[in-house]
PDB file of C-alpha atoms in Angstrom:
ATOM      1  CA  UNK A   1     107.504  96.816  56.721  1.00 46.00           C
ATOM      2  CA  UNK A   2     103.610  97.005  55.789  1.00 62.00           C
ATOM      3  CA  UNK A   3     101.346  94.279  55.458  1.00 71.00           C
ATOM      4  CA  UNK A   4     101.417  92.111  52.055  1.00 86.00           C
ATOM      5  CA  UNK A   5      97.939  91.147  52.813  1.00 90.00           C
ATOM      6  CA  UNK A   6      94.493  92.779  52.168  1.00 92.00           C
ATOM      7  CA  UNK A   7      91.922  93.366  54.846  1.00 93.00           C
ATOM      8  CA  UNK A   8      89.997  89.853  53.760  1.00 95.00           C
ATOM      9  CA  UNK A   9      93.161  87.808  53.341  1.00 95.00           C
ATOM     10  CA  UNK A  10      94.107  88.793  56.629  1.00 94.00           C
ATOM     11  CA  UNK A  11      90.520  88.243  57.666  1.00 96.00           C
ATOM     12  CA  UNK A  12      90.445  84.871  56.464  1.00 97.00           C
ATOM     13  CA  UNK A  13      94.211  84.200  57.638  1.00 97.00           C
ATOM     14  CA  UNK A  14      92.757  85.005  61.161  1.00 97.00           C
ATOM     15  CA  UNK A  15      89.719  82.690  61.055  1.00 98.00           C
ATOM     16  CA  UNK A  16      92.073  79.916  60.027  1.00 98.00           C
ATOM     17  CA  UNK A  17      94.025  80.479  62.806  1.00 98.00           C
ATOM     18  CA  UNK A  18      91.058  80.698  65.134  1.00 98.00           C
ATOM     19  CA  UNK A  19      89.966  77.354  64.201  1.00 98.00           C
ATOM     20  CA  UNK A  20      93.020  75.780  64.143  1.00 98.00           C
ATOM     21  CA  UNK A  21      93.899  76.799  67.721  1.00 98.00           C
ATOM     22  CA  UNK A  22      90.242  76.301  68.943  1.00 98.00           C
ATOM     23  CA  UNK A  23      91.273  72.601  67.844  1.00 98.00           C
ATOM     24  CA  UNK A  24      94.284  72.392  69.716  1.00 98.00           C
ATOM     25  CA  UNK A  25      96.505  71.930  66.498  1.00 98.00           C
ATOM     26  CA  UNK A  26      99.909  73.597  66.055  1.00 98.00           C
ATOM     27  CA  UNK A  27     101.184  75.327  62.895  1.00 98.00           C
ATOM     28  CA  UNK A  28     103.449  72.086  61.752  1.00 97.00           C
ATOM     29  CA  UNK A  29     100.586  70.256  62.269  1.00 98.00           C
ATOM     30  CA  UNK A  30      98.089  71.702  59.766  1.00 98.00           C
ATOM     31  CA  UNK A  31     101.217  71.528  57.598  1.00 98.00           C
ATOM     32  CA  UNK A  32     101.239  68.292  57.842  1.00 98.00           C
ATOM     33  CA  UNK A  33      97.575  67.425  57.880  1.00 97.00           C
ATOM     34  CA  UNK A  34      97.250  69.933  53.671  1.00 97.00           C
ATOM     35  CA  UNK A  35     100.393  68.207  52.056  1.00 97.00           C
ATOM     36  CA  UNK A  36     102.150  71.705  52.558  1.00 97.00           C
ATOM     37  CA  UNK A  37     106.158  72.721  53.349  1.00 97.00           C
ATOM     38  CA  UNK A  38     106.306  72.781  57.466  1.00 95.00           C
ATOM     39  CA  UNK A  39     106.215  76.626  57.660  1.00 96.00           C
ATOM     40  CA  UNK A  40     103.414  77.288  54.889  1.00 97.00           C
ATOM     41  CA  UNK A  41     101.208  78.284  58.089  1.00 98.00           C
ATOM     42  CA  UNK A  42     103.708  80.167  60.054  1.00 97.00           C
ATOM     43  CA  UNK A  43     104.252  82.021  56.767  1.00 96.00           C
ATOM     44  CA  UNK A  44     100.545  82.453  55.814  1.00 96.00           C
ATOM     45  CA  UNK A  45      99.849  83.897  59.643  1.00 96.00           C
ATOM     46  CA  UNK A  46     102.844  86.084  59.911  1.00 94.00           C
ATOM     47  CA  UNK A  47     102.367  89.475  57.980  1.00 86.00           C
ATOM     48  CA  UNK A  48     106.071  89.772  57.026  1.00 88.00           C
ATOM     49  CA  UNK A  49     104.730  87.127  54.106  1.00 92.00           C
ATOM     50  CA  UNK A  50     102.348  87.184  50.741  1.00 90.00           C
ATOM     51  CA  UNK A  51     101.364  83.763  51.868  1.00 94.00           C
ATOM     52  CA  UNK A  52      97.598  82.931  52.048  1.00 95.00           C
ATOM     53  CA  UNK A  53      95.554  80.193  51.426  1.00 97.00           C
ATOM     54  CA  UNK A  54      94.119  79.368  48.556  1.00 97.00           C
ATOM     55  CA  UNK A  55      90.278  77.565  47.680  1.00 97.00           C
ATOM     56  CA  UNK A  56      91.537  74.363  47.666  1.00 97.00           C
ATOM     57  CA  UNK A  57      93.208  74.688  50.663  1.00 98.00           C
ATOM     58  CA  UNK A  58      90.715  76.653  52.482  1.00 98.00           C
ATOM     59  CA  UNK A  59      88.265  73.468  51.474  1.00 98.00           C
ATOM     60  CA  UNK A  60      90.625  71.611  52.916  1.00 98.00           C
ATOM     61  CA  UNK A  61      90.807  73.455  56.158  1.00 98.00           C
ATOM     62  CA  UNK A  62      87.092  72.977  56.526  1.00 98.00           C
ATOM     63  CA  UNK A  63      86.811  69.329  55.978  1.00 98.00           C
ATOM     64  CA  UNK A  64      89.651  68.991  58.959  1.00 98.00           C
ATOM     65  CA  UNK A  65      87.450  71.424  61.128  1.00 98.00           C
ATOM     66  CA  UNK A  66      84.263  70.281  60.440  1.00 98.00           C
ATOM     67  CA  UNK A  67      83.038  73.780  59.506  1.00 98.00           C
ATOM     68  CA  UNK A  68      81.898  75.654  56.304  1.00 98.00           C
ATOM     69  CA  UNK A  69      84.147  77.463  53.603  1.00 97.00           C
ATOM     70  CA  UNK A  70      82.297  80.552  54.493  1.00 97.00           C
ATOM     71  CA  UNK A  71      82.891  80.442  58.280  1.00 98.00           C
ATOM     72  CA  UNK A  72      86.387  81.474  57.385  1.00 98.00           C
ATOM     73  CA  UNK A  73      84.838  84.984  55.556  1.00 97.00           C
ATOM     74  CA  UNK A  74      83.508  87.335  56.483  1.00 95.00           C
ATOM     75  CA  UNK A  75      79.686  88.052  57.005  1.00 93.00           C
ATOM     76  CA  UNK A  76      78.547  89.970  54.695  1.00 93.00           C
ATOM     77  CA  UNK A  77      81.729  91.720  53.348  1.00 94.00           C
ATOM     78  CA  UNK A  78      84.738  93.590  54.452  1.00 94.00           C
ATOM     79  CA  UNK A  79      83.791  97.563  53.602  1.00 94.00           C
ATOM     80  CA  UNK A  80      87.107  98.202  52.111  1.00 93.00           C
ATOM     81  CA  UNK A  81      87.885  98.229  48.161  1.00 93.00           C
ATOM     82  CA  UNK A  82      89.996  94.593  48.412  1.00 90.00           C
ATOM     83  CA  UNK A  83      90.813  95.031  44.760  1.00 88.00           C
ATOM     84  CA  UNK A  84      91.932  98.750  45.373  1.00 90.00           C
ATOM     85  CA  UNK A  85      93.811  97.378  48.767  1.00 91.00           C
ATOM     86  CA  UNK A  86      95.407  94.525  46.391  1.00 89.00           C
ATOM     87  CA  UNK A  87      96.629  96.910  44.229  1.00 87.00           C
ATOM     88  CA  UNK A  88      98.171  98.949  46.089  1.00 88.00           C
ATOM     89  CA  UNK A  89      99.995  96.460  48.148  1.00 87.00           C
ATOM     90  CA  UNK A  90     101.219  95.201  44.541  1.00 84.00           C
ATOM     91  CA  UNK A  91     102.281  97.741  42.363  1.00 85.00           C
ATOM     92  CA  UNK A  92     103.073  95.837  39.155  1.00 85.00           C
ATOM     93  CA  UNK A  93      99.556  94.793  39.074  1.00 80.00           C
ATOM     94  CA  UNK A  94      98.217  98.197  39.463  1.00 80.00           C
ATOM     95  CA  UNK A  95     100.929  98.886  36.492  1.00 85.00           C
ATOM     96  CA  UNK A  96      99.515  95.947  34.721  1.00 84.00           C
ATOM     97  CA  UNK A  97      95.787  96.397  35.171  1.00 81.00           C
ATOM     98  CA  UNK A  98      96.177 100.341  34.243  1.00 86.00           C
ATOM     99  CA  UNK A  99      97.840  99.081  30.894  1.00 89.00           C
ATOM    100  CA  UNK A 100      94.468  97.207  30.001  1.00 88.00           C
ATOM    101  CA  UNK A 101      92.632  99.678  31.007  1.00 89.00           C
ATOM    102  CA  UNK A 102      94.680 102.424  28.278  1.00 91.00           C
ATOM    103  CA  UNK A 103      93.663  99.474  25.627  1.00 93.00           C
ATOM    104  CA  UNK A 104      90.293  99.376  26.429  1.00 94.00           C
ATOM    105  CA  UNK A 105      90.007 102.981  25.933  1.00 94.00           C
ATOM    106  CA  UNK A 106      91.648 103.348  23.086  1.00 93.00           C
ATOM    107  CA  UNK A 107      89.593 100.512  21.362  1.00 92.00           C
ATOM    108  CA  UNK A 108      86.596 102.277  22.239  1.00 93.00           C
ATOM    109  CA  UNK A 109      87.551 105.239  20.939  1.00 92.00           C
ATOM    110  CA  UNK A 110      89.180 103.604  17.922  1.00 93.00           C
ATOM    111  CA  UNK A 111      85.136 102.266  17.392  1.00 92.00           C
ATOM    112  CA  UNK A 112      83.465 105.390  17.878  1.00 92.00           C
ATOM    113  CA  UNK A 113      85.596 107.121  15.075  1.00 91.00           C
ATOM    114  CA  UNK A 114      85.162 104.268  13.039  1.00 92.00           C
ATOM    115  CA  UNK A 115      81.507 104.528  13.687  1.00 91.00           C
ATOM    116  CA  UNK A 116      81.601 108.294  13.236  1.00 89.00           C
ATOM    117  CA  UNK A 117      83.483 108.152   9.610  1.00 88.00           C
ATOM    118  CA  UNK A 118      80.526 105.126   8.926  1.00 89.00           C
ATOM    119  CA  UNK A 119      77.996 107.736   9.026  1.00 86.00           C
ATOM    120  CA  UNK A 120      79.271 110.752   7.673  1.00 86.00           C
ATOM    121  CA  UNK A 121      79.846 108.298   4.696  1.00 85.00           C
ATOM    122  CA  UNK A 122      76.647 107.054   4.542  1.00 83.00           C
ATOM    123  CA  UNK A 123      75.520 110.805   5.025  1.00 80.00           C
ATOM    124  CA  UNK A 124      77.712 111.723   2.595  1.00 82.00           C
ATOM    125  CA  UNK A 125      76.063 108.840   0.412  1.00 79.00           C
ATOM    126  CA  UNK A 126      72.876 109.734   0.672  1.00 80.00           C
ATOM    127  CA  UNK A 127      73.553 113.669   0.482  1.00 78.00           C
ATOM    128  CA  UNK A 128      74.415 112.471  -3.543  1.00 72.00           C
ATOM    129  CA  UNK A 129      71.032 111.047  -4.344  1.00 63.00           C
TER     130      UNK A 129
END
């Protein structure tokens, strides 16, 4: 089984963990200490899970450890396409995101013909003066 996480989730997943072992706290703990189910952080750090953490939590996190949001990113950027990454991992997004993009196209074409017939009528127009 593959990951179900992209190179900055997991990058983020292991900063959390970092910290949260640097304090001495266990999984249930930090469980305990966001409001979440008991094995929301065993499920976030294993990779067998789509688990992650969102903003809010990640804010969160950083109150409890004293730190910045942005200590758990990284500095300046991961080098791989995350949205590329993310879409392969999940294929009905890929689906769903190619679908928008076969809208947007045809729109735009849809305008340039319109915009092409526009003309040749007003060429056409002014051709009969």
């Amino acid at each position: 089984m593959g990951t179900k996480t992209t190179e900055i989730e997991t990058y983020i997943i292991n900063k959390v963990k970092e910290y949260r072992i640097n304090a001495g706290m266990s999984q249930r703990k930090l469980c305990l200490e966001l409001n979440l189910s008991p094995s929301y952080v065993f499920r976030a750090e294993s990779p067998k899970y789509e688990t992650k953490y969102n903003h809010n939590q990640l804010n969160e996190i950083a109150k409890l450890f004293n730190c910045k949001i942005a200590d758990f990113m990284p500095d300046p950027f991961v080098t791989t396409n995350c949205i590329e990454e993310f879409a392969e991992i999940h294929p009905r997004f890929r689906l769903k995101y190619e679908e928008l993009q076969r809208q947007e196209e045809e729109k735009s074409m849809k305008k340039l013909e319109e915009r092409a017939k526009e003309k040749a009528r007003k060429k056409q127009k002014s051709s009969k003066k």
